[in-house]
Amino acid sequence: MLRKVTAAAAALVVSTTLAPLSTVVAAEVNPAVVFDMGGKFDKSFNEGVFNGVERFKKETGVEYREFEVTNETQREQALRRMAQRGANPVIGVGFAQAPALEKVAKEFPKTRFAIIDAVVDLPNVRSIVFKEHEGSFLVGMIAALKSETGKVGFVGGMDIPLIRKFACGYEQGAKYVSKDTEVVQNMTGTTPAAWNDPTRGSELAKSQFDRGVDVIYAAAGGTGVGVYQTAEDSGKLAIGVDSNQNYLHPGTMLTSMLKRVDVAAYKAFKDAHDDNWTSGIQVLGLAQDGVGWALDEYNKDLITNEMRAKVDQAAADIVAGVIDVHDYMASDSCSY
Amino acid sequence: MSTAPVKIPRWVDVGLIPVINIALAFLVSGVILFAIDVHPLEAVEIILYGAFGYDEALGYTLYYTTNFVFTGLAVAVAFHASLFNIGGEGQAYIGGLGVGLGILALDPYLPFIVILPLAILLSAAFGAAWAAIPAYLQAYRGSHIVITTIMFNFIAAALMVYLMVNVLIQPGSMSPESREFAEAGHLPFMHEVFGWFGVKVTPSPLNLSVVWAAICCLLVWVFIWHTRWGYEIRTVGANETAAVYAGIDPKKVIMLAMCVSGALAGFVGINEVMGVHHRLLLNFTAGYGFTGIAVALMGRNHPVGIVLASLLFGMLYQGGAELAFEEPKVTREMVVTIQGLVILFSGALAYMMKGPVERTYVRIVGMTQRPAAQEG
């Protein structure tokens, strides 16, 4: 009898103390994400974030709010509406949202924000940036190690500093393998349409193959699809970007440069959920597994053990600081 | 057939038919919403509340409206000379470039009160200059204005990207944007203006350019219907041969109409660059130039109609965004679909209902008038 009572009392105590706690946690985490113009199904950057937040939803069962902006002004509007609705944390996707997020984060100092690919220096903002040049360096090495002609290619999307950063890292990696490696570079265009122009991607790939290139790295969003297809049709090799795209053309996709925006987005929600939130700048490079290269069942026959050993060694050297990969955006030039 | 035709009053054409077209567009939208399990009436409520329900929403709606008034007037002026100016997008873009270049050069030295008129002049001059080239090609070389203005949109986009990526980008900045303008280059927001009079209004992008848009409506009305230039434009638009016979030079009229049109489109730059973003950036035109074509068509090329049509599209933009925000099932593509249906019914199919509506009108009027005629 006494045991029953104490058990009941204990249960009561537990429930009364835990109940408010759990409601507090639930009230605190009301995550939201504002996708940028590309939309959440862009097969690339935004979709990476989408996959990350979907994983969070599946694991925790916590729903999130989302919005896809369609013009410049909506960025600020959407972020503010999220904050007004009590969303916390709020993720802004892409560097273009940085000015809007900075403004809104100042207005809502108690709301936690995360921004991917940009730095907003406020106490309630987590800024997540990637060392794309490090990942590109490694796939540049792989390209040069695999190439039989000593010529490797790069097809960029829109000609902006960020893509030049990819190209610069790639070039350094290729030249690291052999100083004589020739790197042929093309940008698809100068307007945002360059992110989704597979036809032009295919043309550029063809012309590079004609010039003796046998591996092409495409950092060009949807344009890459044309590059990969042409590589397969020509019996050459291609390297994917952002997400693991090896599965698209097994035997043709040499590897993919991974940029783990999905992990960044997932972690932002998850940390808030687990009460582990930290603000400040997170630079995700090789050391943090924020970038890397993909090795799976689709490309394992293309990568020899020797190549793998060399690339892993270089990766370790980059992490240890022995190899310093130059960041294009640090100097606005690719001189290293 | 032997009876004298009943005259169709103007309100049927400018009032009743547009309303029927919009109603049809919403009906089809409602069916689509119903198909994806969203209650159509609730959706309408969200759109209306999200567009007009509170001061911030109204601010956003009127901010969009301002852009549509400028581009709608631009298309309308050209249309009166029977020129189809598809280049509002590019002219707005270059107009914004003019504003941006002017402010970037002058804001350290001059006060706001001097910069404002200069910025308005620059946006007009740049927009007009961008429209003048296709106008020249049409007037003196016979290249069709539709083709050339479309092509000039692409040239404008390429030029802007080149300038923003290579020349005007703020050093060290990731996105292709210029530096932020100094305070003297900011057009005050309406919530600031209301603040001067002690009225507290929630911040929104609505700025003083809405007043300029209203003034432009008036100016366009005076220009088209109460000046010699407007008369010449309308004459050429109605019948070019007759205009030549009357001593009007259609070449000059084409140049005039297109330059005024381009200048009006250029004012989008005042709203976006000087009013909202306070810096030069890419893609601030966001399709407003193209929507202006639908606005002008729906507004029957008259300032009053254009204001009403602009309000409708402002409501669709702002309320549509709220709908996407509130209803997870409604994606932004769905909002574009609704906007597209309105454009389809009021633009492309504008005259689909003209026949049936007018026949119905004639029948109704005929029935009520016949007994009277017999008595007389």
mmCIF file of N, CA, C and O in Angstrom, chain A residues 5 32 268:
data_model
loop_
_atom_site.group_PDB
_atom_site.id
_atom_site.type_symbol
_atom_site.label_atom_id
_atom_site.label_comp_id
_atom_site.label_asym_id
_atom_site.label_seq_id
_atom_site.Cartn_x
_atom_site.Cartn_y
_atom_site.Cartn_z
ATOM 1 N N VAL A 5 1.445 4.079 -2.842
ATOM 2 C CA VAL A 5 1.268 5.519 -2.658
ATOM 3 C C VAL A 5 2.533 6.270 -3.069
ATOM 4 O O VAL A 5 2.481 7.260 -3.798
ATOM 5 N N ALA A 32 11.726 26.987 -38.658
ATOM 6 C CA ALA A 32 11.245 27.501 -39.941
ATOM 7 C C ALA A 32 12.425 27.660 -40.877
ATOM 8 O O ALA A 32 13.556 27.869 -40.437
ATOM 9 N N ALA A 268 21.303 22.725 -37.370
ATOM 10 C CA ALA A 268 20.752 23.966 -36.815
ATOM 11 C C ALA A 268 19.441 23.670 -36.088
ATOM 12 O O ALA A 268 19.223 24.119 -34.959
#
